[in-house]
Amino acid sequence: MERAKIYKKTLLIDASDDQAIKDAAEHLRNGEVIGFPTETVYGLGCDARDGEAVKKVFEAKGRPADNPLICHIGDKDQIKDIVSGVTPLAQKLIDSFMPGPITVVMKKADSISDQTTAGLDTVGVRMPSHPVANKFLKACGIPVAAPSANLSGRPSPTSSRSVLEDMDGYIYAIIDGGDSEYGLESTVVDCTGEEPVILRPGAVTKADIDSVLGKDETVMSGSLADKETPKAPGMKYRHYAPYAQVEIMNMPEGTEITGDNAIGTDGKIDKSANEPVDLKKLTDDEAKALVNIAAPFILRSREILAKNPFARIGLYCGSEIKAMYDKMNDKLLNAHTEFCVYGKTVDVASASHGLFEGLRFLDVQEVDVILAQGFDGEGLSVAYMNRLGKASGKKEELTPGMPAPARPARMPLPIDAFKDTFTASVLFIDDNNTSLSACCESLMRRLIEKNEPYISNSRSDAGFEIYCESAGLTAMSGLEPDSFMEKAVKELTGFGLGSIESRRADPAIYDDNDLILTVRDEQAFAIIKAFPQIKDKVFSLSTFAAANGLVMKDSSGRVMSISVPDPSGENYETYLHTAKALGAWLEILFPYILKDLGASRI
Ligand code: TXA
Ligand code: MG
């Protein structure tokens, strides 16, 4: 389904602005689509009775039309208008778990559009407990059909920023209600038969439902056989998938996990879980348990790097695992690992809360593989593992004819969206400053622009700006760039070397920069010899690659270094070839340069 932008910009509404929420509700009643927060994930709401409005939601999501939407309400009185009858079983679940993270499937009433239910004679009903959702749904006063607010196939959004990332320009407005507490979608329970059938596990668990029924009779809908029509049509599609391959790192059997009873914790995240970990404070037994949890991450990472020395590995793990990596201080592992820490390692509530945002974050870091913590509990863990399972190896099976979604354009945050802004700068050095170093500077600028914006690795509320310059060890100052190099760079990037004017490197220039990269090895050695105190920030392109464990081999298996012959005196083709080679190297080195400077893409 082709997606078409219909708005220049999607309106972002503050949850405390009552008037704006009323206006958004008015727009929804008039056929518009509105993104809104819930305690599970954000939803894309529209009038469930209006087939045309529902079509807009399917279009904005790029969702196949045979996958029904859930109807959201702000008041239990609305249920009678949506369904043709409430069975005693359904009534029990409604009384016990609504409002909350549950969707009860019942026989539908005629008022609900067939578009909403994708032609089924049943409808899922959900009353969120999130106060902003409740305020909004009450203001709407009609049943609101809403799927999760992600582009079909992507991880569901649990923040307004992620909704914007997928939906900017495709829907009228988003109400920003902060981060969703649970982070996983509601439990979908089919109540049209004798016993309840869980079609999608969530924070309301089988044990929770059995306990209100007073007997063990809730059925977990099994894995879907190929030909069988799935009961919850959504479960047959590839889902929650980041672009990177996801692998689950199982927790050793018997590990005691916390947060598995999500209703008990009401989805609230243990905020202390994000405090720094002092490994010294662990008892021997705790330390041993931790090593066992960390081992699969470390072993698998080493295995991946042995096969592919360029691999970038994302870890979705707990804070203690990150602390262990820090303590190990293994240069190779550190250089190749991007972390997304959810909180305490054994806390499945935190892991669930952060999962979808974590997958999205690691995707933006362009890692090749994501190693994610597994949990073997029986409550919330079942829902967590269900989503993680779908995001991992089963991609093909779950994609009958559905192409992987294209990477959506990232939403550049204005730098003033951050409390603080850090800056850092890279310097490129060659002998002269009219050719290779100028070329590196120019190509690097394009890379920096292409990958913007950045945040600081040490403070997630701080933005990060990166600058780049060049100079020459023996350069004459004030020379124009080499005209062939100018032309080659222009051909490659559409921009020439611009205002770059040659200048000689000196200690003040070294001082101004945080990372100094020379074209040839002997240039880095010469700088370090003259200024030993800055040795930690001076590398040649080759030694920088080696320091990050990037071992390049030629076809006969010999270790190669990055060598860029000076093209001066050669023809234009040679210049172009050289500029292309430099561009390719810089592209490979770019993530490591970011890491060295202390920045991440967002
Ligand atoms: O937590 C949630 O449920 C979120 C928030 C926004 O409320 N919504 C959500 O909607 O996850 P969606 O459309 O992304 O997923 C709904 C799931 C799908 O797997 C769909 O097939 C299933 O519920 N479903 C909806 N109506 C159904 C029905 N009548 N019978 C069986 N399954 C149904
Ligand atoms: Mg969904």
Tab-separated table of N, CA and C and ligand atoms in Angstrom, residues 41-42 61 63 67 146-157 185 200 234 239-240 356, ligand 2:
chain	number	residue	atom	x	y	z
A	41	VAL	N	1.128	0.868	24.690
A	41	VAL	CA	1.903	1.516	23.624
A	41	VAL	C	1.034	2.660	23.090
A	42	TYR	N	1.597	3.492	22.238
A	42	TYR	CA	0.796	4.554	21.623
A	42	TYR	C	-0.127	3.959	20.546
A	61	LYS	N	-0.392	3.426	8.399
A	61	LYS	CA	0.441	2.360	8.949
A	61	LYS	C	1.048	1.471	7.873
A	63	ARG	N	-0.673	-0.935	6.660
A	63	ARG	CA	-1.066	-2.228	7.233
A	63	ARG	C	-1.981	-3.001	6.295
A	67	ASN	N	-6.233	-7.222	8.774
A	67	ASN	CA	-5.848	-7.272	10.183
A	67	ASN	C	-6.707	-6.273	10.970
A	146	ALA	N	-8.166	1.786	17.096
A	146	ALA	CA	-6.754	2.188	17.144
A	146	ALA	C	-5.815	0.999	17.172
A	147	PRO	N	-4.955	0.910	16.165
A	147	PRO	CA	-3.845	-0.037	16.231
A	147	PRO	C	-2.656	0.662	16.901
A	148	SER	N	-1.609	-0.087	17.177
A	148	SER	CA	-0.386	0.543	17.671
A	148	SER	C	0.122	1.511	16.595
A	149	ALA	N	0.772	2.603	17.046
A	149	ALA	CA	1.031	3.721	16.130
A	149	ALA	C	2.334	3.604	15.346
A	150	ASN	N	2.793	2.370	15.126
A	150	ASN	CA	4.006	2.158	14.337
A	150	ASN	C	3.671	1.900	12.886
A	151	LEU	N	4.676	2.073	12.056
A	151	LEU	CA	4.574	1.621	10.679
A	151	LEU	C	4.490	0.099	10.736
A	152	SER	N	3.625	-0.489	9.942
A	152	SER	CA	3.402	-1.935	10.002
A	152	SER	C	4.736	-2.690	9.958
A	153	GLY	N	4.922	-3.623	10.883
A	153	GLY	CA	6.143	-4.422	10.905
A	153	GLY	C	7.230	-3.882	11.816
A	154	ARG	N	7.134	-2.617	12.199
A	154	ARG	CA	8.164	-1.996	13.044
A	154	ARG	C	7.820	-2.197	14.518
A	155	PRO	N	8.801	-2.025	15.400
A	155	PRO	CA	8.483	-2.100	16.825
A	155	PRO	C	7.442	-1.045	17.189
A	156	SER	N	6.494	-1.409	18.055
A	156	SER	CA	5.455	-0.451	18.444
A	156	SER	C	6.078	0.731	19.181
A	157	PRO	N	5.485	1.917	19.045
A	157	PRO	CA	6.059	3.093	19.703
A	157	PRO	C	5.575	3.231	21.146
A	185	GLU	N	2.036	-4.407	24.116
A	185	GLU	CA	0.615	-4.231	23.856
A	185	GLU	C	-0.241	-5.098	24.782
A	200	ARG	N	-3.079	-13.014	22.188
A	200	ARG	CA	-1.792	-12.304	22.245
A	200	ARG	C	-1.467	-12.098	23.720
A	234	GLY	N	-3.499	-10.465	13.319
A	234	GLY	CA	-2.235	-9.735	13.408
A	234	GLY	C	-1.061	-10.635	13.704
A	239	HIS	N	6.587	-8.878	12.793
A	239	HIS	CA	6.235	-7.808	13.705
A	239	HIS	C	7.431	-7.317	14.470
A	240	TYR	N	7.328	-6.158	14.994
A	240	TYR	CA	8.280	-5.660	15.995
A	240	TYR	C	9.715	-5.716	15.506
A	356	PHE	N	10.741	-2.033	22.934
A	356	PHE	CA	10.525	-1.503	21.582
A	356	PHE	C	11.395	-0.276	21.312
B	2	MG	MG	0.582	-3.524	16.430
